[in-house]
PDB file of C-alpha atoms in Angstrom:
ATOM      1  CA  ALA K  21     -28.213  13.848 -11.219  1.00 93.00           C
ATOM      2  CA  ARG K  22     -26.409  11.656 -13.879  1.00 94.00           C
ATOM      3  CA  ALA K  23     -27.207  13.998 -16.771  1.00 95.00           C
ATOM      4  CA  ALA K  24     -27.074  17.279 -14.760  1.00 95.00           C
ATOM      5  CA  LEU K  25     -23.255  15.804 -13.818  1.00 96.00           C
ATOM      6  CA  GLN K  26     -22.916  14.569 -17.074  1.00 96.00           C
ATOM      7  CA  ALA K  27     -23.128  17.960 -18.622  1.00 96.00           C
ATOM      8  CA  ILE K  28     -20.585  19.792 -16.322  1.00 96.00           C
ATOM      9  CA  SER K  29     -17.986  17.122 -16.846  1.00 97.00           C
ATOM     10  CA  PRO K  30     -15.629  17.029 -20.004  1.00 97.00           C
ATOM     11  CA  TYR K  31     -16.260  13.098 -20.275  1.00 95.00           C
ATOM     12  CA  ARG K  32     -20.158  13.848 -20.890  1.00 94.00           C
ATOM     13  CA  SER K  33     -21.789  10.375 -21.294  1.00 93.00           C
ATOM     14  CA  ARG K  34     -18.662   8.552 -20.352  1.00 94.00           C
ATOM     15  CA  PHE K  35     -19.246   9.887 -16.491  1.00 96.00           C
ATOM     16  CA  ARG K  36     -20.433   7.747 -14.139  1.00 96.00           C
ATOM     17  CA  LEU K  37     -22.507   8.084 -11.198  1.00 97.00           C
ATOM     18  CA  GLU K  38     -23.261   5.340  -8.637  1.00 97.00           C
ATOM     19  CA  LEU K  39     -25.534   6.047  -5.858  1.00 97.00           C
ATOM     20  CA  ALA K  40     -25.510   4.316  -2.426  1.00 96.00           C
ATOM     21  CA  ARG K  41     -28.001   4.181   0.009  1.00 94.00           C
ATOM     22  CA  PRO K  42     -27.018   3.901   3.936  1.00 91.00           C
ATOM     23  CA  ASP K  43     -28.889   2.583   6.492  1.00 84.00           C
ATOM     24  CA  VAL K  44     -27.383   4.805   8.738  1.00 73.00           C
ATOM     25  CA  ASN K  45     -26.408   8.311   8.465  1.00 68.00           C
ATOM     26  CA  GLU K  46     -22.594   7.660   9.524  1.00 76.00           C
ATOM     27  CA  ALA K  47     -19.499   6.343   7.712  1.00 80.00           C
ATOM     28  CA  ASP K  48     -19.484   2.672   8.486  1.00 86.00           C
ATOM     29  CA  GLY K  49     -23.311   2.799   7.465  1.00 92.00           C
ATOM     30  CA  PHE K  50     -22.199   5.006   3.949  1.00 95.00           C
ATOM     31  CA  ALA K  51     -19.177   2.426   3.555  1.00 95.00           C
ATOM     32  CA  ARG K  52     -21.197  -0.905   3.396  1.00 95.00           C
ATOM     33  CA  ALA K  53     -23.679   0.698   0.913  1.00 96.00           C
ATOM     34  CA  ALA K  54     -20.736   2.150  -1.548  1.00 97.00           C
ATOM     35  CA  ALA K  55     -18.272  -1.189  -1.259  1.00 96.00           C
ATOM     36  CA  PRO K  56     -20.671  -3.786  -3.229  1.00 96.00           C
ATOM     37  CA  LEU K  57     -20.642  -0.277  -5.771  1.00 97.00           C
ATOM     38  CA  VAL K  58     -16.843  -0.247  -6.214  1.00 97.00           C
ATOM     39  CA  HIS K  59     -16.269  -3.789  -6.111  1.00 96.00           C
ATOM     40  CA  GLN K  60     -18.747  -4.067  -9.223  1.00 95.00           C
ATOM     41  CA  LEU K  61     -16.917  -0.541 -10.984  1.00 96.00           C
ATOM     42  CA  LEU K  62     -13.648  -2.929 -10.377  1.00 95.00           C
ATOM     43  CA  LEU K  63     -14.135  -6.329 -12.710  1.00 92.00           C
ATOM     44  CA  GLY K  64     -12.752  -4.921 -15.407  1.00 91.00           C
ATOM     45  CA  VAL K  65      -9.706  -3.222 -13.920  1.00 94.00           C
ATOM     46  CA  THR K  66      -6.531  -4.506 -13.839  1.00 93.00           C
ATOM     47  CA  ARG K  67      -4.172  -1.939 -12.078  1.00 95.00           C
ATOM     48  CA  LEU K  68      -5.965  -0.153  -9.209  1.00 96.00           C
ATOM     49  CA  GLY K  69      -4.223   2.809  -7.404  1.00 97.00           C
ATOM     50  CA  ILE K  70      -5.971   3.278  -3.909  1.00 97.00           C
ATOM     51  CA  SER K  71      -5.110   6.800  -2.230  1.00 96.00           C
ATOM     52  CA  CYS K  72      -5.781   7.691   1.809  1.00 92.00           C
ATOM     53  CA  GLY K  73      -7.997   8.672   4.369  1.00 89.00           C
ATOM     54  CA  THR K  74     -10.717   7.672   6.417  1.00 90.00           C
ATOM     55  CA  THR K  75     -13.745   7.401   3.528  1.00 92.00           C
ATOM     56  CA  ILE K  76     -11.247   5.563   1.830  1.00 94.00           C
ATOM     57  CA  ALA K  77     -10.179   3.101   4.994  1.00 92.00           C
ATOM     58  CA  ALA K  78     -13.785   2.321   5.674  1.00 92.00           C
ATOM     59  CA  ILE K  79     -14.509   1.412   2.400  1.00 94.00           C
ATOM     60  CA  ASN K  80     -11.459  -0.328   2.232  1.00 93.00           C
ATOM     61  CA  ARG K  81     -13.049  -2.617   5.556  1.00 93.00           C
ATOM     62  CA  GLU K  82     -16.009  -3.274   3.691  1.00 94.00           C
ATOM     63  CA  LEU K  83     -14.286  -3.995   0.192  1.00 94.00           C
ATOM     64  CA  ASN K  84     -11.994  -6.429   1.374  1.00 92.00           C
ATOM     65  CA  PRO K  85     -14.632  -9.534   2.174  1.00 93.00           C
ATOM     66  CA  LEU K  86     -15.954  -9.014  -1.564  1.00 93.00           C
ATOM     67  CA  LEU K  87     -12.531  -9.424  -3.418  1.00 91.00           C
ATOM     68  CA  PRO K  88     -11.943 -12.858  -3.809  1.00 88.00           C
ATOM     69  CA  THR K  89     -14.878 -12.782  -6.250  1.00 86.00           C
ATOM     70  CA  LEU K  90     -13.163 -11.443  -9.048  1.00 86.00           C
ATOM     71  CA  LYS K  91     -12.011 -13.355 -11.839  1.00 78.00           C
ATOM     72  CA  ASN K  92      -9.904 -10.686 -13.511  1.00 76.00           C
ATOM     73  CA  ARG K  93      -6.011 -10.350 -11.860  1.00 82.00           C
ATOM     74  CA  LEU K  94      -5.592  -7.178  -9.959  1.00 91.00           C
ATOM     75  CA  ARG K  95      -2.297  -5.397  -9.006  1.00 93.00           C
ATOM     76  CA  VAL K  96      -2.953  -2.547  -6.443  1.00 95.00           C
ATOM     77  CA  VAL K  97      -0.312   0.204  -5.751  1.00 96.00           C
ATOM     78  CA  PRO K  98      -0.449   2.996  -3.132  1.00 97.00           C
ATOM     79  CA  ILE K  99      -0.934   6.155  -4.962  1.00 97.00           C
ATOM     80  CA  VAL K 100       0.123   8.772  -1.842  1.00 95.00           C
ATOM     81  CA  GLY K 101       2.643   8.458   0.663  1.00 94.00           C
ATOM     82  CA  GLU K 102       2.702   8.238   4.337  1.00 91.00           C
ATOM     83  CA  PRO K 103       1.035  10.920   6.383  1.00 87.00           C
ATOM     84  CA  THR K 104       3.976  10.579   8.822  1.00 81.00           C
ATOM     85  CA  HIS K 105       2.700  13.481  11.361  1.00 73.00           C
ATOM     86  CA  LEU K 106      -0.742  12.619  11.397  1.00 60.00           C
ATOM     87  CA  SER K 107       0.160   8.712  11.874  1.00 56.00           C
ATOM     88  CA  ASN K 108       1.974  10.196  15.661  1.00 55.00           C
ATOM     89  CA  VAL K 109      -1.203  12.596  16.320  1.00 54.00           C
ATOM     90  CA  ASP K 110      -4.742  11.823  15.646  1.00 53.00           C
ATOM     91  CA  GLN K 111      -4.667   9.433  11.744  1.00 53.00           C
ATOM     92  CA  SER K 112      -5.056   5.154  12.332  1.00 59.00           C
ATOM     93  CA  ALA K 113      -1.996   3.879  10.652  1.00 69.00           C
ATOM     94  CA  GLU K 114      -4.982   1.487   8.455  1.00 72.00           C
ATOM     95  CA  ASN K 115      -5.448   4.873   6.977  1.00 78.00           C
ATOM     96  CA  SER K 116      -2.423   4.943   4.717  1.00 88.00           C
ATOM     97  CA  ALA K 117      -2.380   4.493   1.167  1.00 94.00           C
ATOM     98  CA  THR K 118       0.624   1.727   1.343  1.00 93.00           C
ATOM     99  CA  ASN K 119      -1.318  -0.055   4.262  1.00 91.00           C
ATOM    100  CA  MET K 120      -4.710  -0.075   2.398  1.00 93.00           C
ATOM    101  CA  ALA K 121      -3.211  -1.271  -1.096  1.00 94.00           C
ATOM    102  CA  GLU K 122      -1.623  -4.398   0.912  1.00 93.00           C
ATOM    103  CA  ALA K 123      -4.685  -4.978   2.618  1.00 92.00           C
ATOM    104  CA  LEU K 124      -6.441  -4.949  -0.618  1.00 93.00           C
ATOM    105  CA  ARG K 125      -3.385  -7.644  -2.123  1.00 92.00           C
ATOM    106  CA  ALA K 126      -3.936  -9.881   0.827  1.00 90.00           C
ATOM    107  CA  ALA K 127      -7.600 -10.167   0.054  1.00 91.00           C
ATOM    108  CA  LEU K 128      -7.186 -11.036  -3.475  1.00 90.00           C
ATOM    109  CA  GLY K 129      -4.280 -13.336  -2.672  1.00 87.00           C
ATOM    110  CA  THR K 130      -1.528 -11.689  -4.090  1.00 84.00           C
ATOM    111  CA  LEU K 131       0.138  -9.881  -1.164  1.00 83.00           C
ATOM    112  CA  ASN K 132       3.810 -11.508  -1.750  1.00 81.00           C
ATOM    113  CA  GLY K 133       6.438  -8.913  -0.308  1.00 76.00           C
ATOM    114  CA  ALA K 134       6.866  -8.183  -4.537  1.00 81.00           C
ATOM    115  CA  GLU K 135       4.949  -4.927  -5.107  1.00 87.00           C
ATOM    116  CA  PRO K 136       5.905  -1.751  -4.284  1.00 92.00           C
ATOM    117  CA  VAL K 137       5.226   0.639  -1.065  1.00 93.00           C
ATOM    118  CA  LEU K 138       5.514   4.030  -0.254  1.00 93.00           C
ATOM    119  CA  ARG K 139       6.562   2.501   3.326  1.00 89.00           C
ATOM    120  CA  GLY K 140       8.873   5.831   4.724  1.00 86.00           C
ATOM    121  CA  VAL K 141       7.812   8.428   1.965  1.00 92.00           C
ATOM    122  CA  ALA K 142       6.313  11.037   3.566  1.00 91.00           C
ATOM    123  CA  ALA K 143       2.711  12.235   1.319  1.00 93.00           C
ATOM    124  CA  TYR K 144       3.820  15.762   1.626  1.00 93.00           C
ATOM    125  CA  ILE K 145       7.385  18.101   2.039  1.00 92.00           C
ATOM    126  CA  PRO K 146       6.504  21.978   3.068  1.00 89.00           C
ATOM    127  CA  ARG K 147       8.099  24.071   1.404  1.00 86.00           C
ATOM    128  CA  LYS K 148      11.256  25.056   3.941  1.00 81.00           C
ATOM    129  CA  ARG K 149      12.542  21.506   4.161  1.00 78.00           C
ATOM    130  CA  ARG K 150      12.407  20.337  -0.111  1.00 82.00           C
ATOM    131  CA  GLY K 151      15.030  19.829  -2.518  1.00 76.00           C
ATOM    132  CA  GLU K 152      17.598  17.444  -0.218  1.00 78.00           C
ATOM    133  CA  ILE K 153      14.507  15.242   0.641  1.00 83.00           C
ATOM    134  CA  MET K 154      12.914  14.769  -2.450  1.00 81.00           C
ATOM    135  CA  GLU K 155      16.021  14.054  -3.356  1.00 81.00           C
ATOM    136  CA  PHE K 156      16.237  10.924  -1.100  1.00 85.00           C
ATOM    137  CA  PHE K 157      12.719  10.004  -1.588  1.00 87.00           C
ATOM    138  CA  HIS K 158      13.555   9.740  -5.649  1.00 83.00           C
ATOM    139  CA  SER K 159      16.259   7.031  -4.517  1.00 85.00           C
ATOM    140  CA  VAL K 160      13.748   4.664  -2.387  1.00 90.00           C
ATOM    141  CA  PRO K 161      12.801   2.129  -4.735  1.00 90.00           C
ATOM    142  CA  GLY K 162       9.174   1.909  -4.178  1.00 93.00           C
ATOM    143  CA  TYR K 163       9.409   5.452  -4.974  1.00 93.00           C
ATOM    144  CA  ARG K 164      11.081   4.602  -8.332  1.00 91.00           C
ATOM    145  CA  VAL K 165       9.149   2.085  -9.395  1.00 92.00           C
ATOM    146  CA  ILE K 166       5.429   3.927  -8.957  1.00 95.00           C
ATOM    147  CA  PHE K 167       6.482   7.513  -9.726  1.00 94.00           C
ATOM    148  CA  GLY K 168      10.291   7.139 -11.655  1.00 86.00           C
ATOM    149  CA  CYS K 169      11.172   4.689 -13.791  1.00 62.00           C
ATOM    150  CA  ASP K 170      12.799   2.188 -12.434  1.00 57.00           C
ATOM    151  CA  GLN K 171      16.317   1.443 -13.882  1.00 59.00           C
ATOM    152  CA  LYS K 172      16.929  -1.575 -13.214  1.00 63.00           C
ATOM    153  CA  HIS K 173      13.632  -2.756 -15.037  1.00 61.00           C
ATOM    154  CA  ALA K 174      13.421   0.027 -17.633  1.00 68.00           C
ATOM    155  CA  GLU K 175       9.900  -0.722 -16.913  1.00 79.00           C
ATOM    156  CA  PRO K 176       7.538   2.688 -17.554  1.00 89.00           C
ATOM    157  CA  PRO K 177       6.316   3.621 -13.716  1.00 93.00           C
ATOM    158  CA  GLU K 178       3.261   2.247 -12.272  1.00 95.00           C
ATOM    159  CA  ILE K 179       1.518   5.959 -12.029  1.00 96.00           C
ATOM    160  CA  ASP K 180       1.571   5.129 -16.191  1.00 95.00           C
ATOM    161  CA  ARG K 181       0.160   2.074 -15.757  1.00 95.00           C
ATOM    162  CA  LEU K 182      -2.270   2.147 -13.678  1.00 96.00           C
ATOM    163  CA  ASP K 183      -6.435   1.847 -15.499  1.00 95.00           C
ATOM    164  CA  CYS K 184      -8.446   2.755 -12.660  1.00 97.00           C
ATOM    165  CA  VAL K 185      -8.108   4.870  -8.978  1.00 98.00           C
ATOM    166  CA  ILE K 186      -9.758   5.096  -5.663  1.00 98.00           C
ATOM    167  CA  THR K 187      -9.620   8.430  -3.809  1.00 97.00           C
ATOM    168  CA  GLY K 188     -11.866  10.385  -1.747  1.00 96.00           C
ATOM    169  CA  ALA K 189     -11.310  14.153  -1.319  1.00 97.00           C
ATOM    170  CA  GLY K 190     -10.928  16.355   1.662  1.00 97.00           C
ATOM    171  CA  ILE K 191     -12.005  19.871   2.990  1.00 97.00           C
ATOM    172  CA  VAL K 192     -10.010  22.224   5.144  1.00 97.00           C
ATOM    173  CA  SER K 193     -12.989  23.630   6.894  1.00 95.00           C
ATOM    174  CA  SER K 194     -11.633  26.442   9.151  1.00 94.00           C
ATOM    175  CA  ALA K 195     -14.071  26.454  11.934  1.00 93.00           C
ATOM    176  CA  ASN K 196     -14.371  22.426  13.135  1.00 93.00           C
ATOM    177  CA  PRO K 197     -10.749  21.266  12.199  1.00 90.00           C
ATOM    178  CA  LYS K 198     -12.891  17.410  12.564  1.00 89.00           C
ATOM    179  CA  LEU K 199     -13.618  18.105   9.052  1.00 92.00           C
ATOM    180  CA  ARG K 200     -11.052  18.284   7.920  1.00 93.00           C
ATOM    181  CA  GLY K 201      -9.342  15.656   4.838  1.00 93.00           C
ATOM    182  CA  THR K 202      -7.059  13.262   6.072  1.00 91.00           C
ATOM    183  CA  LEU K 203      -4.204  15.521   3.644  1.00 94.00           C
ATOM    184  CA  ILE K 204      -5.098  19.202   4.563  1.00 95.00           C
ATOM    185  CA  LYS K 205      -4.693  18.190   7.880  1.00 92.00           C
ATOM    186  CA  GLU K 206      -1.114  16.552   7.191  1.00 91.00           C
ATOM    187  CA  ARG K 207      -0.020  19.642   4.783  1.00 93.00           C
ATOM    188  CA  LEU K 208      -0.664  22.534   7.236  1.00 92.00           C
ATOM    189  CA  ALA K 209       0.739  20.519  10.305  1.00 88.00           C
ATOM    190  CA  GLN K 210       3.701  20.490   7.952  1.00 88.00           C
ATOM    191  CA  GLU K 211       3.857  23.715   6.745  1.00 88.00           C
ATOM    192  CA  ASN K 212       3.746  24.732  10.391  1.00 84.00           C
ATOM    193  CA  LEU K 213       5.944  22.449  12.342  1.00 72.00           C
ATOM    194  CA  GLN K 214       7.936  25.308  14.401  1.00 59.00           C
ATOM    195  CA  ALA K 215       4.522  26.894  16.669  1.00 52.00           C
ATOM    196  CA  ASP K 216       6.370  30.176  16.056  1.00 50.00           C
ATOM    197  CA  GLU K 217       6.010  30.085  12.480  1.00 51.00           C
ATOM    198  CA  GLN K 218       2.696  30.090  11.549  1.00 53.00           C
ATOM    199  CA  ASN K 219       3.264  29.732   7.763  1.00 76.00           C
ATOM    200  CA  LEU K 220      -0.433  28.616   6.639  1.00 88.00           C
ATOM    201  CA  SER K 221      -3.518  29.346   8.885  1.00 91.00           C
ATOM    202  CA  PRO K 222      -6.512  27.054   7.657  1.00 94.00           C
ATOM    203  CA  ALA K 223      -8.541  29.915   6.896  1.00 94.00           C
ATOM    204  CA  THR K 224      -6.171  31.562   4.458  1.00 94.00           C
ATOM    205  CA  LEU K 225      -5.902  28.304   2.739  1.00 96.00           C
ATOM    206  CA  GLU K 226      -9.740  27.681   3.105  1.00 97.00           C
ATOM    207  CA  ARG K 227      -9.927  31.268   1.664  1.00 96.00           C
ATOM    208  CA  LEU K 228      -7.697  30.187  -1.663  1.00 97.00           C
ATOM    209  CA  VAL K 229      -9.102  26.376  -2.059  1.00 98.00           C
ATOM    210  CA  TYR K 230     -12.381  24.253  -2.088  1.00 98.00           C
ATOM    211  CA  GLY K 231      -9.956  21.693  -0.727  1.00 98.00           C
ATOM    212  CA  ASP K 232      -8.629  18.522  -1.664  1.00 98.00           C
ATOM    213  CA  LEU K 233      -8.482  15.582  -3.800  1.00 98.00           C
ATOM    214  CA  ALA K 234      -5.821  12.589  -3.175  1.00 97.00           C
ATOM    215  CA  GLY K 235      -3.770  15.729  -2.109  1.00 96.00           C
ATOM    216  CA  ILE K 236      -3.614  17.185  -4.619  1.00 98.00           C
ATOM    217  CA  LEU K 237      -5.478  21.048  -3.906  1.00 98.00           C
ATOM    218  CA  ILE K 238      -8.482  22.182  -5.847  1.00 98.00           C
ATOM    219  CA  PRO K 239      -8.273  26.302  -6.689  1.00 97.00           C
ATOM    220  CA  ARG K 240     -11.177  27.969  -6.068  1.00 97.00           C
ATOM    221  CA  PRO K 241     -11.704  30.910  -9.043  1.00 95.00           C
ATOM    222  CA  LYS K 242      -9.567  34.213  -9.455  1.00 94.00           C
ATOM    223  CA  LEU K 243      -7.552  33.964  -7.279  1.00 96.00           C
ATOM    224  CA  ASP K 244      -4.695  36.660  -7.113  1.00 96.00           C
ATOM    225  CA  ARG K 245      -1.287  35.467  -8.624  1.00 96.00           C
ATOM    226  CA  SER K 246       0.334  35.498  -5.180  1.00 95.00           C
ATOM    227  CA  GLY K 247      -1.892  32.989  -4.144  1.00 95.00           C
ATOM    228  CA  SER K 248      -2.254  30.864  -7.262  1.00 97.00           C
ATOM    229  CA  ASN K 249       1.763  30.655  -7.115  1.00 96.00           C
ATOM    230  CA  LEU K 250       1.072  29.736  -3.232  1.00 95.00           C
ATOM    231  CA  ILE K 251      -1.286  27.224  -4.412  1.00 96.00           C
ATOM    232  CA  ARG K 252       1.201  26.039  -7.182  1.00 96.00           C
ATOM    233  CA  SER K 253       3.882  25.739  -4.587  1.00 94.00           C
ATOM    234  CA  LEU K 254       1.814  24.094  -2.122  1.00 95.00           C
ATOM    235  CA  ASN K 255       1.148  20.932  -4.793  1.00 96.00           C
ATOM    236  CA  GLU K 256       4.457  20.845  -5.831  1.00 94.00           C
ATOM    237  CA  GLY K 257       5.233  19.517  -2.016  1.00 93.00           C
ATOM    238  CA  LEU K 258       3.017  16.423  -2.788  1.00 94.00           C
ATOM    239  CA  THR K 259       5.311  13.176  -3.639  1.00 92.00           C
ATOM    240  CA  GLY K 260       4.689  11.893  -7.047  1.00 89.00           C
ATOM    241  CA  LEU K 261       1.195  12.026  -7.457  1.00 94.00           C
ATOM    242  CA  ARG K 262       0.197  15.221 -10.127  1.00 95.00           C
ATOM    243  CA  ARG K 263      -2.946  16.247 -12.210  1.00 96.00           C
ATOM    244  CA  ALA K 264      -1.784  14.666 -15.202  1.00 97.00           C
ATOM    245  CA  HIS K 265      -1.610  11.718 -13.804  1.00 97.00           C
ATOM    246  CA  LEU K 266      -5.405  11.689 -12.563  1.00 98.00           C
ATOM    247  CA  GLU K 267      -6.490  13.294 -16.068  1.00 97.00           C
ATOM    248  CA  ARG K 268      -4.862  10.421 -17.816  1.00 97.00           C
ATOM    249  CA  ILE K 269      -6.724   7.835 -15.986  1.00 97.00           C
ATOM    250  CA  CYS K 270      -9.547   9.910 -16.345  1.00 97.00           C
ATOM    251  CA  GLN K 271      -9.177   9.958 -20.038  1.00 96.00           C
ATOM    252  CA  LEU K 272      -9.892   5.511 -20.364  1.00 94.00           C
ATOM    253  CA  ALA K 273     -12.955   6.064 -18.823  1.00 95.00           C
ATOM    254  CA  ASP K 274     -15.482   4.251 -21.491  1.00 89.00           C
ATOM    255  CA  GLY K 275     -18.830   4.685 -19.429  1.00 75.00           C
ATOM    256  CA  ALA K 276     -19.079   0.706 -19.455  1.00 76.00           C
ATOM    257  CA  SER K 277     -15.968  -1.148 -18.541  1.00 78.00           C
ATOM    258  CA  SER K 278     -13.607   1.680 -17.288  1.00 87.00           C
ATOM    259  CA  PRO K 279     -14.481   3.537 -14.927  1.00 96.00           C
ATOM    260  CA  GLY K 280     -10.889   5.977 -14.901  1.00 97.00           C
ATOM    261  CA  VAL K 281     -10.791   7.974 -11.451  1.00 98.00           C
ATOM    262  CA  ILE K 282     -13.229   6.957  -8.780  1.00 98.00           C
ATOM    263  CA  LEU K 283     -14.134   9.651  -6.401  1.00 98.00           C
ATOM    264  CA  ILE K 284     -15.704   8.423  -3.230  1.00 98.00           C
ATOM    265  CA  ALA K 285     -17.232  11.306  -1.387  1.00 97.00           C
ATOM    266  CA  TYR K 286     -20.570  12.905   0.428  1.00 95.00           C
ATOM    267  CA  GLY K 287     -21.571  15.858   2.441  1.00 93.00           C
ATOM    268  CA  GLN K 288     -22.506  18.816   2.437  1.00 94.00           C
ATOM    269  CA  GLN K 289     -20.181  19.993   2.909  1.00 95.00           C
ATOM    270  CA  LYS K 290     -18.100  19.080   0.411  1.00 97.00           C
ATOM    271  CA  ILE K 291     -20.459  20.086  -2.414  1.00 97.00           C
ATOM    272  CA  GLU K 292     -18.495  22.967  -3.732  1.00 97.00           C
ATOM    273  CA  LEU K 293     -15.485  20.719  -3.882  1.00 98.00           C
ATOM    274  CA  ILE K 294     -16.984  17.737  -5.635  1.00 98.00           C
ATOM    275  CA  ARG K 295     -18.813  19.603  -7.768  1.00 98.00           C
ATOM    276  CA  GLU K 296     -15.397  21.559  -8.814  1.00 98.00           C
ATOM    277  CA  ILE K 297     -14.048  18.728  -9.067  1.00 98.00           C
ATOM    278  CA  ILE K 298     -16.081  17.085 -11.869  1.00 98.00           C
ATOM    279  CA  ARG K 299     -15.826  20.277 -13.709  1.00 97.00           C
ATOM    280  CA  GLN K 300     -12.079  20.313 -13.925  1.00 97.00           C
ATOM    281  CA  GLY K 301     -12.434  16.548 -15.441  1.00 97.00           C
ATOM    282  CA  LEU K 302     -10.342  14.954 -12.887  1.00 98.00           C
ATOM    283  CA  VAL K 303     -12.502  12.310 -11.689  1.00 98.00           C
ATOM    284  CA  SER K 304     -14.805  10.034 -14.010  1.00 98.00           C
ATOM    285  CA  THR K 305     -16.833   8.275 -11.666  1.00 98.00           C
ATOM    286  CA  LEU K 306     -18.400   9.055  -8.320  1.00 98.00           C
ATOM    287  CA  VAL K 307     -19.678   7.174  -5.461  1.00 98.00           C
ATOM    288  CA  THR K 308     -22.418   9.195  -3.394  1.00 97.00           C
ATOM    289  CA  THR K 309     -25.095   9.597  -1.712  1.00 96.00           C
ATOM    290  CA  PRO K 310     -28.908  10.370  -3.090  1.00 96.00           C
ATOM    291  CA  ASP K 311     -28.928  13.896  -0.780  1.00 95.00           C
ATOM    292  CA  CYS K 312     -25.424  14.477  -1.838  1.00 96.00           C
ATOM    293  CA  ALA K 313     -26.489  14.222  -4.909  1.00 96.00           C
ATOM    294  CA  ARG K 314     -29.641  15.915  -4.730  1.00 96.00           C
ATOM    295  CA  ASP K 315     -27.689  18.998  -3.403  1.00 96.00           C
ATOM    296  CA  LEU K 316     -25.766  18.948  -5.970  1.00 95.00           C
ATOM    297  CA  ILE K 317     -27.888  19.294  -9.081  1.00 92.00           C
ATOM    298  CA  ALA K 318     -29.584  22.092  -6.852  1.00 91.00           C
TER     299      ALA K 318
END
C-alpha cells in the first residue's frame, strides 16, 4: 500500500503511510489506535498547526494523555477559524481548532494565554458577506499573528513557521447529511443563510468536488469554467488557510523526522477524496486503517 501511494504522490519515497488497527469499527476505536501513531510522528516537530472536525477531536482526546512524554517543546496553533453556525446547531465546541489547540497546550503544560487563537474568527465567510467582514478579521490579533505579519513584533506569521499540520478530510454526501465533513456543513450553512435563497445545494457541490481538506475544496477533474470559478470563489471564503500553506509544509517532509501535513482519515466513502488529496501533493503522511489502505490501492 505504501509503495502504491508513493507512486501517485509528488513526494515519492518521502510519503509516509501509518496504519491504525482499531479494536472496534467506530470513531473512538480508530482514535485509540491512531493516537499512538500520531504521537510518534510528533517526536521531531516544533511547531504544529491543527485543523478542526470530529475525527481530529477524537484523536485529540486520545492524544492528550500521551503528550507529556514528548521531549521536544511543541508550539501548537489553530489553522482554521470557528465553525460559527455549527457551534449553535450540531457541532460540539470541543471540535473547533482553537479549543483543540488549547487542550493540547494544556496537556503539554504550555497553556499560558500568550499563544494566538482564532476565537471569534469565523471559519468561512459566504460570498454575499465578504469584504468588510474579512477586513475586520484582519484586525483580530490572533488572526494577524497566525496568518499575517504581526506589525507590533514584525515577525513572520505562524502559518509560515509551522513544520507540521494535523487535519482531517470531509465529504459532501448529498444523500446522507450525517456523513458530511465539519467544514462542508459550515460552508453549506453559511452559503444558505436565507431559507428562500438556496445558493449552493449539496448535490451541486458534490458534483463539483470530492470533498475538502481542512476546509479547502478539492475539485473534481474536467470542470467547466463556471464550475472552476465557483470552487475558486468558495475557497476564497475560507479565512486564512490556503493550498500554498499546506504545500510548503509538505515540502518539509523527509520520510523520517518530519511528517509534514498529516491527514487522518478513513472510511470507504472517503477513498476518492483521500486518493486525490495525495495525488495533488497536499499531504505527505496518511494515517488510516488497513481496510482503507486496501480500498485505496484497489
